[in-house]
């Protein structure tokens, strides 16, 4: 299973872009990169995922390097409500078409006013 | 779309009782559901994976006789903590996904406190 490495914490000013890095140097060719976030005392919220192309949705953008060994989640205009723990997860296979998400410690993003 | 509802949000009960937590996918059919546990200041730990109509697959170290999982329909899974004790107090979170290439979506969790 590919492991991910994220900074323990980051700060960002409200209204600025938040760029959250993730290293996954042992990712294999068919593994996707998923991003979730968990606001205190809530369940994780799906943000975005990708394989090798950059992806964008209404919440964020995901930039994956060409060698796929790292990625960056970008929140273009961070708000106070974006304060959360952000998890970068590489999807693994577990039996047939099932898969499971293994959560690491994530990055605590604090958006400051 | 992709809403997962979990009930109850929190429960307090006496040691030795059994507690059932429900997880429902409201707007999609959940082929697979997952149950996680999270202790304070720690990350989520996967407890078990269940496919509709099949027995759950438990992670190493999780007692299947203590944490009973039922996934009888494509929209409902239940976790029953049997004979709960204070050490079972935790935040239990379910998630569900439809097709294999779709992301998992999570419920808001159940905070269980055993006195």
CSV table of N, CA and C in Angstrom, one decimal, chain A residues 32 34 36 38-46 49 87 89 91 93-94 97-106, chain B residues 31-32 34 36 38 42-46 49 51 59 91 93 97 99-109 111:
chain,number,residue,atom,x,y,z
A,32,UNK,N,-5.4,5.8,-7.1
A,32,UNK,CA,-5.9,7.2,-7.2
A,32,UNK,C,-5.4,8.0,-5.9
A,34,UNK,N,-6.9,10.6,-3.2
A,34,UNK,CA,-8.1,11.1,-2.7
A,34,UNK,C,-7.8,12.1,-1.6
A,36,UNK,N,-9.8,14.2,1.5
A,36,UNK,CA,-10.9,14.3,2.4
A,36,UNK,C,-10.6,15.4,3.5
A,38,UNK,N,-11.8,16.7,7.6
A,38,UNK,CA,-12.7,16.5,8.7
A,38,UNK,C,-12.7,17.7,9.6
A,39,UNK,N,-13.8,18.3,9.7
A,39,UNK,CA,-14.1,19.4,10.6
A,39,UNK,C,-14.4,18.8,12.0
A,40,UNK,N,-13.9,19.5,13.0
A,40,UNK,CA,-14.0,18.9,14.3
A,40,UNK,C,-15.4,18.3,14.7
A,41,UNK,N,-15.3,17.1,15.2
A,41,UNK,CA,-16.5,16.4,15.6
A,41,UNK,C,-17.5,16.0,14.5
A,42,UNK,N,-17.0,16.0,13.3
A,42,UNK,CA,-17.9,15.6,12.2
A,42,UNK,C,-17.2,14.4,11.4
A,43,UNK,N,-18.0,13.8,10.6
A,43,UNK,CA,-17.4,12.8,9.7
A,43,UNK,C,-16.6,13.4,8.6
A,44,UNK,N,-15.7,12.7,8.0
A,44,UNK,CA,-14.9,13.2,6.9
A,44,UNK,C,-15.8,13.6,5.7
A,45,UNK,N,-15.3,14.6,5.0
A,45,UNK,CA,-16.0,15.1,3.8
A,45,UNK,C,-15.2,14.9,2.6
A,46,UNK,N,-15.7,14.3,1.6
A,46,UNK,CA,-15.0,14.1,0.3
A,46,UNK,C,-14.7,15.4,-0.3
A,49,UNK,N,-10.7,13.8,-6.1
A,49,UNK,CA,-9.7,12.7,-6.3
A,49,UNK,C,-9.3,12.8,-7.7
A,87,UNK,N,-6.9,15.2,4.8
A,87,UNK,CA,-6.3,13.9,4.6
A,87,UNK,C,-6.1,13.6,3.1
A,89,UNK,N,-5.1,10.6,0.8
A,89,UNK,CA,-5.1,9.2,0.9
A,89,UNK,C,-5.0,8.5,-0.5
A,91,UNK,N,-5.7,5.3,-2.7
A,91,UNK,CA,-6.7,4.2,-2.6
A,91,UNK,C,-5.9,2.9,-2.8
A,93,UNK,N,-6.3,-1.5,-3.0
A,93,UNK,CA,-7.3,-2.5,-3.4
A,93,UNK,C,-7.4,-3.5,-2.2
A,94,UNK,N,-8.5,-4.0,-1.9
A,94,UNK,CA,-8.7,-5.1,-0.9
A,94,UNK,C,-9.7,-6.0,-1.4
A,97,UNK,N,-13.2,-5.9,-6.4
A,97,UNK,CA,-13.3,-4.5,-6.8
A,97,UNK,C,-13.5,-3.6,-5.6
A,98,UNK,N,-13.4,-4.2,-4.4
A,98,UNK,CA,-13.5,-3.4,-3.2
A,98,UNK,C,-12.2,-2.6,-3.0
A,99,UNK,N,-12.3,-1.6,-2.2
A,99,UNK,CA,-11.1,-0.9,-1.8
A,99,UNK,C,-11.3,-0.3,-0.4
A,100,UNK,N,-10.3,0.1,0.2
A,100,UNK,CA,-10.5,0.8,1.5
A,100,UNK,C,-9.6,2.0,1.6
A,101,UNK,N,-10.0,3.0,2.3
A,101,UNK,CA,-9.3,4.2,2.5
A,101,UNK,C,-8.6,4.1,3.9
A,102,UNK,N,-7.3,4.2,3.9
A,102,UNK,CA,-6.5,4.2,5.1
A,102,UNK,C,-6.1,5.6,5.5
A,103,UNK,N,-6.6,6.1,6.6
A,103,UNK,CA,-6.3,7.5,7.0
A,103,UNK,C,-5.1,7.6,7.8
A,104,UNK,N,-4.2,8.6,7.4
A,104,UNK,CA,-3.1,8.9,8.2
A,104,UNK,C,-3.4,10.0,9.2
A,105,UNK,N,-2.5,10.8,9.6
A,105,UNK,CA,-2.7,11.9,10.5
A,105,UNK,C,-3.2,13.2,9.9
A,106,UNK,N,-3.0,13.3,8.6
A,106,UNK,CA,-3.5,14.5,7.9
A,106,UNK,C,-2.7,15.8,8.3
B,31,UNK,N,-23.3,-0.2,-2.3
B,31,UNK,CA,-22.8,-1.6,-2.5
B,31,UNK,C,-22.0,-2.0,-1.4
B,32,UNK,N,-21.1,-1.1,-0.9
B,32,UNK,CA,-20.2,-1.4,0.2
B,32,UNK,C,-20.3,-0.3,1.2
B,34,UNK,N,-18.6,0.9,5.1
B,34,UNK,CA,-17.4,0.8,6.0
B,34,UNK,C,-17.7,1.4,7.4
B,36,UNK,N,-15.8,2.9,10.8
B,36,UNK,CA,-14.5,3.4,11.4
B,36,UNK,C,-14.8,3.7,12.8
B,38,UNK,N,-12.8,6.3,15.9
B,38,UNK,CA,-11.9,7.4,16.0
B,38,UNK,C,-11.8,7.8,17.5
B,42,UNK,N,-6.9,11.2,17.5
B,42,UNK,CA,-6.3,10.2,16.6
B,42,UNK,C,-7.0,10.2,15.3
B,43,UNK,N,-6.5,9.5,14.4
B,43,UNK,CA,-7.1,9.4,13.1
B,43,UNK,C,-8.2,8.3,13.0
B,44,UNK,N,-8.9,8.2,11.9
B,44,UNK,CA,-9.9,7.2,11.8
B,44,UNK,C,-9.2,5.8,11.6
B,45,UNK,N,-9.8,4.8,12.2
B,45,UNK,CA,-9.3,3.5,12.1
B,45,UNK,C,-10.4,2.6,11.5
B,46,UNK,N,-10.1,2.0,10.4
B,46,UNK,CA,-11.1,1.1,9.8
B,46,UNK,C,-11.4,-0.1,10.7
B,49,UNK,N,-15.4,-3.8,6.7
B,49,UNK,CA,-16.0,-3.5,5.4
B,49,UNK,C,-17.1,-4.5,5.2
B,51,UNK,N,-20.3,-5.8,2.4
B,51,UNK,CA,-21.0,-5.7,1.2
B,51,UNK,C,-22.4,-6.2,1.4
B,59,UNK,N,-11.2,-5.9,10.2
B,59,UNK,CA,-9.8,-5.6,10.3
B,59,UNK,C,-9.1,-6.4,11.5
B,91,UNK,N,-15.8,7.6,18.9
B,91,UNK,CA,-16.6,8.2,17.8
B,91,UNK,C,-16.6,7.2,16.7
B,93,UNK,N,-17.9,6.1,13.0
B,93,UNK,CA,-18.3,6.7,11.7
B,93,UNK,C,-18.5,5.7,10.7
B,97,UNK,N,-20.3,3.6,-0.3
B,97,UNK,CA,-20.0,4.0,-1.7
B,97,UNK,C,-20.9,3.1,-2.6
B,99,UNK,N,-20.8,2.5,-6.8
B,99,UNK,CA,-19.9,1.7,-7.7
B,99,UNK,C,-18.4,1.8,-7.3
B,100,UNK,N,-17.7,0.8,-7.7
B,100,UNK,CA,-16.3,0.7,-7.3
B,100,UNK,C,-15.4,1.9,-7.6
B,101,UNK,N,-15.8,2.7,-8.6
B,101,UNK,CA,-14.9,3.8,-9.0
B,101,UNK,C,-15.5,5.1,-8.4
B,102,UNK,N,-16.4,5.0,-7.5
B,102,UNK,CA,-16.9,6.2,-6.9
B,102,UNK,C,-16.3,6.4,-5.5
B,103,UNK,N,-16.2,7.7,-5.0
B,103,UNK,CA,-15.6,7.9,-3.7
B,103,UNK,C,-16.5,7.5,-2.6
B,104,UNK,N,-16.0,7.2,-1.4
B,104,UNK,CA,-16.7,6.9,-0.2
B,104,UNK,C,-17.3,8.2,0.3
B,105,UNK,N,-18.5,8.2,0.8
B,105,UNK,CA,-19.1,9.3,1.5
B,105,UNK,C,-19.4,8.9,2.9
B,106,UNK,N,-19.1,9.8,3.9
B,106,UNK,CA,-19.2,9.5,5.3
B,106,UNK,C,-20.4,10.1,6.0
B,107,UNK,N,-20.9,9.4,7.0
B,107,UNK,CA,-21.9,10.0,7.9
B,107,UNK,C,-21.2,10.9,8.9
B,108,UNK,N,-22.0,11.6,9.7
B,108,UNK,CA,-21.5,12.5,10.6
B,108,UNK,C,-21.0,12.0,11.9
B,109,UNK,N,-21.1,10.6,12.0
B,109,UNK,CA,-20.6,10.0,13.2
B,109,UNK,C,-21.5,9.8,14.4
B,111,UNK,N,-21.2,9.6,18.6
B,111,UNK,CA,-20.3,9.6,19.7
B,111,UNK,C,-20.9,8.7,20.8
